[in-house]
CSV table of C-alpha atoms in Angstrom, one decimal:
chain,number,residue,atom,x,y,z
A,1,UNK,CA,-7.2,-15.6,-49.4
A,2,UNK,CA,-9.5,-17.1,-51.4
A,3,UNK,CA,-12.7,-16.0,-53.1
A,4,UNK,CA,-14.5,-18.5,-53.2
A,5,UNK,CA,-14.6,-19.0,-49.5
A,6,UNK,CA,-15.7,-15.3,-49.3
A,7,UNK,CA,-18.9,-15.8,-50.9
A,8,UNK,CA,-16.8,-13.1,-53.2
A,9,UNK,CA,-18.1,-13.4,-57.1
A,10,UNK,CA,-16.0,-15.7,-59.1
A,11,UNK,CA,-18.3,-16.4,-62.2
A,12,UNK,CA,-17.6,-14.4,-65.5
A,13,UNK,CA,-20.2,-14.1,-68.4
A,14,UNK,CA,-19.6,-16.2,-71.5
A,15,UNK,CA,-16.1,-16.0,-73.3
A,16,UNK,CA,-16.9,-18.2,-76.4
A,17,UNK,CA,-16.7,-14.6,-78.5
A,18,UNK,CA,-13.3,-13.7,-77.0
A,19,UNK,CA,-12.2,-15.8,-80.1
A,20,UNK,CA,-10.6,-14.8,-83.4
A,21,UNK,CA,-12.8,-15.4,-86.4
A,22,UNK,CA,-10.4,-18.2,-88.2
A,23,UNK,CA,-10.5,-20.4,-85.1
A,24,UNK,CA,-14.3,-20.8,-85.9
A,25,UNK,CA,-13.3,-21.7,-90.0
A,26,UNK,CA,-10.8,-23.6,-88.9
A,27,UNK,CA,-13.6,-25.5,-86.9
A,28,UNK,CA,-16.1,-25.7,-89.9
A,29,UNK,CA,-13.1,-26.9,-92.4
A,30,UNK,CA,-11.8,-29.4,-90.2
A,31,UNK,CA,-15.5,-30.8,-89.2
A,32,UNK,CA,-16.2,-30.9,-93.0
A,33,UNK,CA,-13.0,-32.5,-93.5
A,34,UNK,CA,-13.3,-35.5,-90.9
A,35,UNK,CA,-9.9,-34.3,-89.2
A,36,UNK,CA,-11.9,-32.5,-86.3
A,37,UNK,CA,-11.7,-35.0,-83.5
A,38,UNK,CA,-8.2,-36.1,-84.0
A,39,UNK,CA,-6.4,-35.9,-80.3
A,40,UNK,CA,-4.2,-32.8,-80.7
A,41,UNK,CA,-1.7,-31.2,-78.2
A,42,UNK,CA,-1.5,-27.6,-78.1
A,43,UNK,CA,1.1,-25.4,-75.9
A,44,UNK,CA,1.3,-21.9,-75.1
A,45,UNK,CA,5.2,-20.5,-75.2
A,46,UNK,CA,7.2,-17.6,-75.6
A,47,UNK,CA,10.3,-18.2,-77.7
A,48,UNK,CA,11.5,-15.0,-76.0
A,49,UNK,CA,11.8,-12.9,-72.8
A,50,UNK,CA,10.5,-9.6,-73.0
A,51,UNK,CA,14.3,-7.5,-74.2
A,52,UNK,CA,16.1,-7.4,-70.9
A,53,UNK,CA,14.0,-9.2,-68.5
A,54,UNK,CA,15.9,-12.1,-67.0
A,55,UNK,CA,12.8,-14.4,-66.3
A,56,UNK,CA,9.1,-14.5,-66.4
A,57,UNK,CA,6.1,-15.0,-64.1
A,58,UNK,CA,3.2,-17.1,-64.6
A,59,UNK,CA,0.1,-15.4,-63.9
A,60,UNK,CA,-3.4,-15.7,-65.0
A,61,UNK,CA,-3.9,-18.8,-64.7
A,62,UNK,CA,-6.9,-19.0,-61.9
A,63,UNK,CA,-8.4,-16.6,-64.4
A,64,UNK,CA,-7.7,-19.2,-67.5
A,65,UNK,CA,-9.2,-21.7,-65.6
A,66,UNK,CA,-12.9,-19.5,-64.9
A,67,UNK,CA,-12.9,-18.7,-69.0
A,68,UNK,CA,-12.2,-22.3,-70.5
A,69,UNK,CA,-15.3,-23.1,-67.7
A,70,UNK,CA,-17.3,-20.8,-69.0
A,71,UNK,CA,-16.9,-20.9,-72.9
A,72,UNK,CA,-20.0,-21.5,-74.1
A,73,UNK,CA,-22.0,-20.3,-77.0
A,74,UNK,CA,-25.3,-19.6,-75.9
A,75,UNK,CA,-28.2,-18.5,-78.1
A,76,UNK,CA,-27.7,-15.2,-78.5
A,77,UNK,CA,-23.7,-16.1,-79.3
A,78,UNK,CA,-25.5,-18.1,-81.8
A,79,UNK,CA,-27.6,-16.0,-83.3
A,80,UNK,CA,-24.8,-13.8,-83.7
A,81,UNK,CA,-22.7,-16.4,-85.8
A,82,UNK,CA,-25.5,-16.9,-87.8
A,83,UNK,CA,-26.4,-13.8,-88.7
A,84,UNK,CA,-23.6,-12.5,-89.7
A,85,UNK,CA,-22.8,-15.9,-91.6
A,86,UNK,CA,-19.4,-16.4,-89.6
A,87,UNK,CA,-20.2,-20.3,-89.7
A,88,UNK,CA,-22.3,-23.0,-91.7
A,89,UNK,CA,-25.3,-24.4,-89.6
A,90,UNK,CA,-23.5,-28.1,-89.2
A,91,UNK,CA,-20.5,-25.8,-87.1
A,92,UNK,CA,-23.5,-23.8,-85.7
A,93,UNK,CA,-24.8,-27.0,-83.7
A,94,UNK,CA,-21.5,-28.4,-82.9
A,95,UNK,CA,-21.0,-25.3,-81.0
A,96,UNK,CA,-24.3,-25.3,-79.3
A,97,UNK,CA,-23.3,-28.4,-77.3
A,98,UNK,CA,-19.4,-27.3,-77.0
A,99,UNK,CA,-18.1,-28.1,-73.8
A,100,UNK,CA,-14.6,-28.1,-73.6
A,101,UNK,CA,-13.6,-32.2,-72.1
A,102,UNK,CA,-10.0,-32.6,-72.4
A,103,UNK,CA,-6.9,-32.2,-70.2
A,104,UNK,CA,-4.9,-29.0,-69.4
A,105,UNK,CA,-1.8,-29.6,-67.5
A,106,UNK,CA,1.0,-26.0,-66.5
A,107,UNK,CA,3.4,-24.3,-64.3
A,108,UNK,CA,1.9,-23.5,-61.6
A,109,UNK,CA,0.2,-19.3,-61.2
A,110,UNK,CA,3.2,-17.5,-59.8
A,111,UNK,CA,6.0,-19.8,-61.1
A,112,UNK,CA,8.5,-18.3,-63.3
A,113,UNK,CA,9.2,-19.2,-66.6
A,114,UNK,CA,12.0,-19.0,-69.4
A,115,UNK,CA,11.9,-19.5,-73.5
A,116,UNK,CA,10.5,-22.5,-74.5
A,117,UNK,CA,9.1,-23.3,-70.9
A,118,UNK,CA,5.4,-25.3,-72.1
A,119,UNK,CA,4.1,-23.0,-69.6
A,120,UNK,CA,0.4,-24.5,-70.5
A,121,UNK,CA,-0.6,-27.7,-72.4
A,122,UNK,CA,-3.9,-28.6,-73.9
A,123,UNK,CA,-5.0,-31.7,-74.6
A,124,UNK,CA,-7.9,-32.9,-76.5
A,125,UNK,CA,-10.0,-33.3,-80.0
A,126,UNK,CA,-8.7,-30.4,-82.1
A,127,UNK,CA,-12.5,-29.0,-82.8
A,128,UNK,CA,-12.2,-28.5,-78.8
A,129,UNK,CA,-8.7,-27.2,-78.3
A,130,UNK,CA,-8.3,-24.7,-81.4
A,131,UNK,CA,-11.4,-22.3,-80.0
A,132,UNK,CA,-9.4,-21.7,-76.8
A,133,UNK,CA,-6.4,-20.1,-78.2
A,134,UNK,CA,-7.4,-15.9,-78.6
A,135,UNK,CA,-8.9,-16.1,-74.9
A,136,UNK,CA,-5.6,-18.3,-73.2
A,137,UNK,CA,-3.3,-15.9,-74.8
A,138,UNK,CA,-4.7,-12.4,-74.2
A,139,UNK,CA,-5.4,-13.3,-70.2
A,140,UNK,CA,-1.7,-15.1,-69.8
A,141,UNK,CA,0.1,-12.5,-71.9
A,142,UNK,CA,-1.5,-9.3,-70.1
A,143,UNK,CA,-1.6,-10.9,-66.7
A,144,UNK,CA,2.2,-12.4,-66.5
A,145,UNK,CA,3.4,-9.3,-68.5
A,146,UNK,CA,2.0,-7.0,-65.0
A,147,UNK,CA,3.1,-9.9,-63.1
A,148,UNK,CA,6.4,-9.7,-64.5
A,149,UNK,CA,6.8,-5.9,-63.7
A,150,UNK,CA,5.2,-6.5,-60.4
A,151,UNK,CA,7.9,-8.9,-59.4
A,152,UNK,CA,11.1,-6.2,-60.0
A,153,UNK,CA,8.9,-4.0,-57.9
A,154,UNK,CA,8.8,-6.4,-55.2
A,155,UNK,CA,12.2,-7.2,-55.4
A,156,UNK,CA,13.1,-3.8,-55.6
A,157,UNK,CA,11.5,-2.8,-52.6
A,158,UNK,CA,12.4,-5.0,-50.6
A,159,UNK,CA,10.4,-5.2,-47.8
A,160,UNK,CA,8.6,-2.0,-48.6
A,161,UNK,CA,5.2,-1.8,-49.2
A,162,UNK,CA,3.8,-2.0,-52.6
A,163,UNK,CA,0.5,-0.3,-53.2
A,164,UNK,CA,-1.0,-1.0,-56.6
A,165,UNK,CA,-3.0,1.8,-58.2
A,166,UNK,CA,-3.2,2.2,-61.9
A,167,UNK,CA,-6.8,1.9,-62.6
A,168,UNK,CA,-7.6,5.3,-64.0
A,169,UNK,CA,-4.8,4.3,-66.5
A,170,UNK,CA,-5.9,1.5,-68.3
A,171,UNK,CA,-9.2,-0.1,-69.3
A,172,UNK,CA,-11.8,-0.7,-66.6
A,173,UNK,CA,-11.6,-4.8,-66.7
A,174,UNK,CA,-8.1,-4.9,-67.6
A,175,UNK,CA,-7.5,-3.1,-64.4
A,176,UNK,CA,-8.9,-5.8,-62.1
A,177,UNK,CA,-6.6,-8.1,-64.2
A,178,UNK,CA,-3.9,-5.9,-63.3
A,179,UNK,CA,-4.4,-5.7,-59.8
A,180,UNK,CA,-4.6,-9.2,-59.5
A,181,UNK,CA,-1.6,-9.9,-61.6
A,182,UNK,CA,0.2,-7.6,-58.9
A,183,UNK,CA,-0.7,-9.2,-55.8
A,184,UNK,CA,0.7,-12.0,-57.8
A,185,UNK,CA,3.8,-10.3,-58.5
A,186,UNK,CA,4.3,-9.4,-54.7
A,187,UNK,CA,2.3,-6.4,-54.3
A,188,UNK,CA,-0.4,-6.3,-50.9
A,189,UNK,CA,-3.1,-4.1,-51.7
A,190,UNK,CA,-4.9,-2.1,-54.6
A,191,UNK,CA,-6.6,1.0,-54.8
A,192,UNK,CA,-9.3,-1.1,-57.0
A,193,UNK,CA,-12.7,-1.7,-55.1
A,194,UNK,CA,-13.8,-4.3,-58.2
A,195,UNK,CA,-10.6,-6.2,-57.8
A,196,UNK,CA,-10.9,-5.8,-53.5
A,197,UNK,CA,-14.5,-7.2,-54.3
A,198,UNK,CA,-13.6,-10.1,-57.2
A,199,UNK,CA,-10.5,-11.1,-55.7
A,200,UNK,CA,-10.4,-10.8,-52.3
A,201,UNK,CA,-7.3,-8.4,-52.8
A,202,UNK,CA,-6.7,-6.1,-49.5
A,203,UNK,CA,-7.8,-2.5,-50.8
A,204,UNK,CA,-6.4,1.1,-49.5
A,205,UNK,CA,-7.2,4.4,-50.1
A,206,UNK,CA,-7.5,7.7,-48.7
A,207,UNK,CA,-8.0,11.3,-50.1
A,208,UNK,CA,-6.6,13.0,-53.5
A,209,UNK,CA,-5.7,16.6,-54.4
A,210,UNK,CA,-8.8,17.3,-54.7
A,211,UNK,CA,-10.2,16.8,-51.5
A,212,UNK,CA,-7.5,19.0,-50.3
A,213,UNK,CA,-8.8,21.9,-52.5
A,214,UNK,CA,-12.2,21.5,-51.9
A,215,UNK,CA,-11.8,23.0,-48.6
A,216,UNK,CA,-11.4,26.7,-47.7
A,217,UNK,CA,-7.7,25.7,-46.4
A,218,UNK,CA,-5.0,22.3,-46.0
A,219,UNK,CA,-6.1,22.5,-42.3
A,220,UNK,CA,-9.5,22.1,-42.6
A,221,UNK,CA,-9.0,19.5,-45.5
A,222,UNK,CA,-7.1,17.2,-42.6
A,223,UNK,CA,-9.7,17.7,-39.8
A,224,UNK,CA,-12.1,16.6,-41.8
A,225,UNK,CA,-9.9,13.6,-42.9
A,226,UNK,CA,-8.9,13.0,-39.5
A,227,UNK,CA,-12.3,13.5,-38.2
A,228,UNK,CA,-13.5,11.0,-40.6
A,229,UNK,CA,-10.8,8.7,-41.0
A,230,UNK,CA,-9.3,8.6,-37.6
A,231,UNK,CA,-5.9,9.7,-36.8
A,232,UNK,CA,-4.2,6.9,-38.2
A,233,UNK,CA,-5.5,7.8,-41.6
A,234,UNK,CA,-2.9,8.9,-44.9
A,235,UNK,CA,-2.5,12.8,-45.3
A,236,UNK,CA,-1.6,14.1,-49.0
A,237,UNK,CA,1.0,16.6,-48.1
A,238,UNK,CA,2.2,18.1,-51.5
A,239,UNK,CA,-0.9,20.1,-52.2
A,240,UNK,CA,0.9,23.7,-51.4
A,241,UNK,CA,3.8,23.6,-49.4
A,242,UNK,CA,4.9,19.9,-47.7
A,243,UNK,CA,6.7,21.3,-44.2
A,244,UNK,CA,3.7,23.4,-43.5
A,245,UNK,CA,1.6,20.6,-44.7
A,246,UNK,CA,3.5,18.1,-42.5
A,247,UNK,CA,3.5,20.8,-39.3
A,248,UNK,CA,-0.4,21.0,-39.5
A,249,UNK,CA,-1.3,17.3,-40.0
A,250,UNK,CA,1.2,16.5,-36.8
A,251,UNK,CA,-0.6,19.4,-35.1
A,252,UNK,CA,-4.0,18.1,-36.0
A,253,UNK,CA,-3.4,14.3,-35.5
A,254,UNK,CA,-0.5,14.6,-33.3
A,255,UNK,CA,2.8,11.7,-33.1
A,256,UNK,CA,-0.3,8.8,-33.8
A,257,UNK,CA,-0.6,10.1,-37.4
A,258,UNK,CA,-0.6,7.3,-39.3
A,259,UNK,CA,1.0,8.2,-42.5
A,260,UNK,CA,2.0,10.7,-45.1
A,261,UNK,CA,1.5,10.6,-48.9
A,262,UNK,CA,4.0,12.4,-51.3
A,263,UNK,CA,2.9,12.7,-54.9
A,264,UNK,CA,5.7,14.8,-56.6
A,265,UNK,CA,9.0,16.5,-56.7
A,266,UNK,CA,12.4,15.0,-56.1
A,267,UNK,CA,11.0,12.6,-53.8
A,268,UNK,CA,14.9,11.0,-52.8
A,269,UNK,CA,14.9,14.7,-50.9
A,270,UNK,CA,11.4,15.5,-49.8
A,271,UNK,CA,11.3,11.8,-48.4
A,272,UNK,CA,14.7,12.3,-46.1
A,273,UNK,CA,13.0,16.4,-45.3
A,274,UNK,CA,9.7,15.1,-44.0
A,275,UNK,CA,11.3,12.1,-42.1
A,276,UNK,CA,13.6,14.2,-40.4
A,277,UNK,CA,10.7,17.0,-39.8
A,278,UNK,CA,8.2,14.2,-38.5
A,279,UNK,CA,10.9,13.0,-35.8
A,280,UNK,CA,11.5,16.4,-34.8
A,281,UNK,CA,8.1,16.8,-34.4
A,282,UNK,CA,8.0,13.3,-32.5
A,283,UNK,CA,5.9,11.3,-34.9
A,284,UNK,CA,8.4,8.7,-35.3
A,285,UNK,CA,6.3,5.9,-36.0
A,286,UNK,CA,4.2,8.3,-38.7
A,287,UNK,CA,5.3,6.6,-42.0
A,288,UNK,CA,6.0,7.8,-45.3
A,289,UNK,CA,4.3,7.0,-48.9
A,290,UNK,CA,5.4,8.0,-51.8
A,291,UNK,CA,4.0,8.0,-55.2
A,292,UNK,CA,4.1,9.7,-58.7
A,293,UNK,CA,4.9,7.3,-61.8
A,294,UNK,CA,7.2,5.3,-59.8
A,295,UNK,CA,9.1,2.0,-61.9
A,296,UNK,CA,11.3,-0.7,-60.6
A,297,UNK,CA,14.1,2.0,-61.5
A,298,UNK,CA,12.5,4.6,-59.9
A,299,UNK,CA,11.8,2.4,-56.5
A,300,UNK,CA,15.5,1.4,-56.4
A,301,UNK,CA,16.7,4.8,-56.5
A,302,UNK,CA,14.4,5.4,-53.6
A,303,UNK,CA,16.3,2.8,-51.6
A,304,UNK,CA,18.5,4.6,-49.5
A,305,UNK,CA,15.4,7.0,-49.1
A,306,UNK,CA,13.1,6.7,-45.8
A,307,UNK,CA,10.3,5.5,-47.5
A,308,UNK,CA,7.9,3.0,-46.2
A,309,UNK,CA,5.7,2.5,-48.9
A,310,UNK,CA,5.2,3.1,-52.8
A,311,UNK,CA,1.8,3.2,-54.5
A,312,UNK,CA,2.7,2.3,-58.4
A,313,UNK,CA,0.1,2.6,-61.2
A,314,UNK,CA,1.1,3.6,-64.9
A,315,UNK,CA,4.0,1.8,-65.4
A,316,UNK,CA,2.4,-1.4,-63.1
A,317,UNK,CA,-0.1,-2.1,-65.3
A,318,UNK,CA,1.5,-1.6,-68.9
A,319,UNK,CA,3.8,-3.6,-67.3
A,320,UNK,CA,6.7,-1.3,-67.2
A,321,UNK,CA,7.4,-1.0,-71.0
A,322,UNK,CA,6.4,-4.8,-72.0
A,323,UNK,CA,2.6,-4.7,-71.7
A,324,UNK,CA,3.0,-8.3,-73.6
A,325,UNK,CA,5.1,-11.7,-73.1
A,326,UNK,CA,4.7,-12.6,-76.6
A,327,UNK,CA,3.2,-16.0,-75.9
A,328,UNK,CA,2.1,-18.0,-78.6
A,329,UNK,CA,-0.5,-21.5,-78.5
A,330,UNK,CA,0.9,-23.3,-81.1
A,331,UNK,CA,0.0,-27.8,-81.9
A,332,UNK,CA,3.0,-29.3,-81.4
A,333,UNK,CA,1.4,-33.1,-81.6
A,334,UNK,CA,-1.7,-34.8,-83.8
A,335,UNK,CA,-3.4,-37.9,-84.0
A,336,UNK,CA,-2.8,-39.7,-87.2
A,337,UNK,CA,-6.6,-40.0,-87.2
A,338,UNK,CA,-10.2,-39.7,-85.4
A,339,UNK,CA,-9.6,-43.1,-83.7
A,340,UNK,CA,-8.5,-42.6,-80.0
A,341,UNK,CA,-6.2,-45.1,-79.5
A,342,UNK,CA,-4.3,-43.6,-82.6
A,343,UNK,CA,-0.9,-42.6,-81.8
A,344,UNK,CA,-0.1,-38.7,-81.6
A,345,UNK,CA,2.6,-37.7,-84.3
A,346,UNK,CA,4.6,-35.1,-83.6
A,347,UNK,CA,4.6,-31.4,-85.9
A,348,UNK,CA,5.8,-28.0,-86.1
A,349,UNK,CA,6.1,-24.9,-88.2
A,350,UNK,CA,9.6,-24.7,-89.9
A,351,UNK,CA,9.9,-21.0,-90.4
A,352,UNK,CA,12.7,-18.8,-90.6
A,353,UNK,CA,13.0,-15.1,-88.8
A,354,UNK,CA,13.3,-16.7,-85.3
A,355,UNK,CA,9.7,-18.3,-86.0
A,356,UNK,CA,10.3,-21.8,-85.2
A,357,UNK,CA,9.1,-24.4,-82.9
A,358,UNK,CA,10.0,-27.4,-81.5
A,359,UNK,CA,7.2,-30.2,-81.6
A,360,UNK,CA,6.3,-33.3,-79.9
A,361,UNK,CA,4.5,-33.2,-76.3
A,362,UNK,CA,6.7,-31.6,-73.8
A,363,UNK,CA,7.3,-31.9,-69.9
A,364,UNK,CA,9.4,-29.5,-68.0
A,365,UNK,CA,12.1,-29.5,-64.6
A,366,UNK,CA,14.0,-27.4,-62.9
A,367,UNK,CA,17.2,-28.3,-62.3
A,368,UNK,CA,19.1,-27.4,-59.5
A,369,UNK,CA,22.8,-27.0,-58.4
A,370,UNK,CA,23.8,-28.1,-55.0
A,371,UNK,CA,23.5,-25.1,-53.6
A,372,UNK,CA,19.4,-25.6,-54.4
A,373,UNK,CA,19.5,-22.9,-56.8
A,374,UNK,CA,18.2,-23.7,-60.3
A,375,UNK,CA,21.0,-23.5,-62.8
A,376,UNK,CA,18.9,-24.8,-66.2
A,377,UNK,CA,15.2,-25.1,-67.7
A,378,UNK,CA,15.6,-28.5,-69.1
A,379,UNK,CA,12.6,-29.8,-71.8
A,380,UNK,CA,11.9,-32.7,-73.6
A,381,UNK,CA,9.5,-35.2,-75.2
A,382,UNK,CA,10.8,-38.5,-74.1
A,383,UNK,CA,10.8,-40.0,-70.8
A,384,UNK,CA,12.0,-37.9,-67.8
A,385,UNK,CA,15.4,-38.3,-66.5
A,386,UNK,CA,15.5,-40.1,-62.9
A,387,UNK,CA,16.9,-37.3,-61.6
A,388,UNK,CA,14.8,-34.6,-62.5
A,389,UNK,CA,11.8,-36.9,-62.1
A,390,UNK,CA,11.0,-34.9,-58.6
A,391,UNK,CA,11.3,-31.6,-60.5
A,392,UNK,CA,9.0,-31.4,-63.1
A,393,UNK,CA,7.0,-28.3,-63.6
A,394,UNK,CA,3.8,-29.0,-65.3
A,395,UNK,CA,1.1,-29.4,-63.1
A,396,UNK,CA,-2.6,-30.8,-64.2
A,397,UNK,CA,-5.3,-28.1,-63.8
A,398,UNK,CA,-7.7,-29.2,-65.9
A,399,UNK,CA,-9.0,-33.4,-66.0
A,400,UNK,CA,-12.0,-34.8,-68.7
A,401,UNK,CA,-13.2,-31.2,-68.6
A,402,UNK,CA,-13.7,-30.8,-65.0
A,403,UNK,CA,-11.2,-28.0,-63.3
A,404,UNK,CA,-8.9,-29.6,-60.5
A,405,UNK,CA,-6.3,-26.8,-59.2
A,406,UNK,CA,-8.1,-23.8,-58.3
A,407,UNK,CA,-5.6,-22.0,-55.4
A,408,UNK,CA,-6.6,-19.4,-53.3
A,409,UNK,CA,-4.5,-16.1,-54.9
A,410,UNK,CA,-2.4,-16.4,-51.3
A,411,UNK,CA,-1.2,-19.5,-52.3
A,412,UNK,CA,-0.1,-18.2,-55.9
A,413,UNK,CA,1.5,-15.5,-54.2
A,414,UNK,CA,3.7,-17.5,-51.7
A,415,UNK,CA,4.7,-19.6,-54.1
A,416,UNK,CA,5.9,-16.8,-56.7
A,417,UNK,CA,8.2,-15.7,-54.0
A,418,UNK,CA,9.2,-18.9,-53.0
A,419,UNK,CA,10.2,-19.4,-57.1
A,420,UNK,CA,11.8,-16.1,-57.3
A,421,UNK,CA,14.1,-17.0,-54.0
A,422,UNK,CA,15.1,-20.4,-56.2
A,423,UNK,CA,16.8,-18.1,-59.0
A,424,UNK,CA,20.7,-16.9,-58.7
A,425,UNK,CA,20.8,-13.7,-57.3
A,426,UNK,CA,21.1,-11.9,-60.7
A,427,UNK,CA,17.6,-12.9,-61.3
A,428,UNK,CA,16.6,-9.3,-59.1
A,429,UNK,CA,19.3,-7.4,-61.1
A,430,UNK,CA,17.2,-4.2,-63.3
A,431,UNK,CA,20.2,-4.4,-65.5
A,432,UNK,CA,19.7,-5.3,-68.7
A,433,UNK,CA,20.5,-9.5,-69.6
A,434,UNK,CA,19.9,-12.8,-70.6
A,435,UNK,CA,17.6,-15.3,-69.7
A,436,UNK,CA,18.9,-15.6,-65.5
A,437,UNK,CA,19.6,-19.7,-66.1
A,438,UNK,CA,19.6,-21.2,-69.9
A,439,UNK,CA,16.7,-23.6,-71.8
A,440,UNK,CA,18.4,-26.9,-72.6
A,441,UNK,CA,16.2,-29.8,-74.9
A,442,UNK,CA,16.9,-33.2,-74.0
């Protein structure tokens, strides 16, 4: 789907102040000292996957594109700087006309990723590139870090429903992050109206505990549900005792009852005790949800279970123990001076305690055994091998200024399973590893 052809709300206010404070003196230093509009390269990377993981997702990206549109320091943004003399007034009126005009080339949103993979390049004067960094890295970080959880969801449940719902556990707009982020990583709906509304993202929902309570008994908690909802509607069944619960909601909706929710317990055994209570009862097409601080661990040990669906929310969206990638935005190539047909030179940080970087500007491919499955993330900086040519990774997002590669999220989401599908099977392993294919340099 795509937002913008829903008339759906794609705009977001200015992001100029999601910026650390030494980009900006890093700005005034480098205007002062003539070194401002040298070309510069800049990459994000993680030298790392998150302890365990075995690959990464891309995701994000749509929403990178929206904030690099709309940094821009307006007056009050000014006024700001000024008065609380962050910046010197010649810095003050470069910002006033900032408009970022250079190139951003990446993997593509939903495309996974390994150490070292350039997953985004920046391209342009240095003044322009360096303010971008804080807001790149906190919306790729957070969103492929849910992403990332998202996908061993997906994978472990198969062709199970995924229901994302972890709103009421994190911050309100980092919760329509997550949900989109999930729908990336393979999940098909949210509980989140904002994100339904923003994104487009299909949302569910039915009744809580509480609703259940509210009433002078379960039974007249479920006519009123049903009466409302219709009989295909979701019953909560774990208020007080789940066979009764089950017996009324078949009695009150009869075999066209569309579903059952169960929220706690030892849901391996409720799960296989309703489904065999719902048959008896003949609602054999009534299907069964289950929720309750599910993981990826937690799904797969529901396999063997007759579950249809799993709604996932605190673990989702703190991304199941790694709530960050550990990207980094680092220049990896400078102009030997303001003059743009000066060549770029390449540089990096020589650091010890795993620190390091590689410099020079970098493209990125695939390779593939002849099976089609990838077997290496090759990089470099010189030309690209004939044979990898059709392979390469990086796609431009970003020309002059002007953004080229906005996807509907369908698209993103096709394509992160298509990607996921190119990995050897170990990739879907929850068992601890290495990186599922190695990063070679060429």
């Amino acid at each position: 789907m795509n937002a913008a052809d829903l008339g759906l709300p794609v705009d977001v206010p200015s992001t100029a102040l999601f910026t650390d404070q030494y980009e900006l003196t890093m700005l005034q230093a480098a205007l002062r000292a003539g070194t401002a509009d040298r070309r510069s390269v800049f990459e994000v990377f993680t030298r790392r996957l998150p302890e365990g993981r075995r690959y990464g997702v891309v995701a994000g990206t749509g929403r990178v594109l929206d904030a690099v549109e709309n940094f821009r320091f307006d007056a009050g943004v000014l006024g700001f700087l000024r008065e609380q003399g962050i910046v010197d007034e010649p810095t003050l009126e470069w910002l006033a006309g900032y408009r970022f005009s250079g190139d951003i080339w990446g993997y593509p949103e939903g495309e996974v990723y390994f150490p070292g993979s350039p997953i985004l390049r920046v391209e342009g004067s240095f003044a322009e590139c360096v303010l971008l960094e804080t807001v790149i890295l906190s919306i790729l970080n957070h969103d492929s870090a849910i992403a990332a959880a998202a996908s061993r969801m997906s994978a472990a449940a198969g062709d199970r429903r995924l229901i994302e719902m972890g709103a009421r556990r994190t911050h309100e707009l980092a919760a329509v992050a997550s949900a989109r982020a999930a729908y990336v990583g393979g999940f098909e709906a949210t509980s989140d109206l904002a994100a339904g509304f923003r994104y487009g993202i299909p949302t569910v929902g039915t009744s809580a505990h509480a609703f259940t309570l509210l009433h002078d008994s379960e039974r007249d908690a479920f006519r009123a549900q049903i009466d409302s909802l219709g009989k295909g509607t979701t019953l909560l069944v774990d208020t007080f005792d789940v066979a009764e619960a089950v017996r009324t909601a078949v009695e009150l909706a009869g075999t066209d009852l569309g579903a059952v929710r169960i929220d706690s317990g030892d849901l391996l055994l409720v799960a296989h005790r309703v489904r065999q209570q719902l048959d008896e009862l003949g609602a054999t097409n009534t299907k069964i949800v289950v929720t309750s601080d599910l993981d990826e661990y937690a799904i797969a040990s529901l396999a063997a279970a007759p579950v249809d669906a799993y709604g996932v929310g605190t673990q989702l969206v703190t991304g199941s123990g790694h709530p960050t990638c550990s990207m980094v935005y680092k220049l990896v190539a400078r102009a030997e001076s303001a003059d743009p047909k000066a060549p770029l030179v390449p540089v990096a940080k020589k650091s010890t305690g795993g620190k390091t970087s590689i410099g020079g500007r970098k493209w990125a491919a695939r390779r593939v055994d002849d099976e089609g499955v990838a077997d290496a993330e090759i990089i470099g900086t010189g030309p690209v091998p004939a044979e990898l040519a059709d392979r390469q990774l990086l796609a431009e997002l970003v020309k002059g200024g002007e953004v080229i590669a906005r996807e509907p999220l369908d698209t993103v989401r096709a394509r992160h399973i298509e990607a996921r599908a190119g990995l050897p099977m170990s990739a879907i392993q929850l068992s601890r590893g290495e990186p599922v294919i190695p990063t070679q340099y060429v």
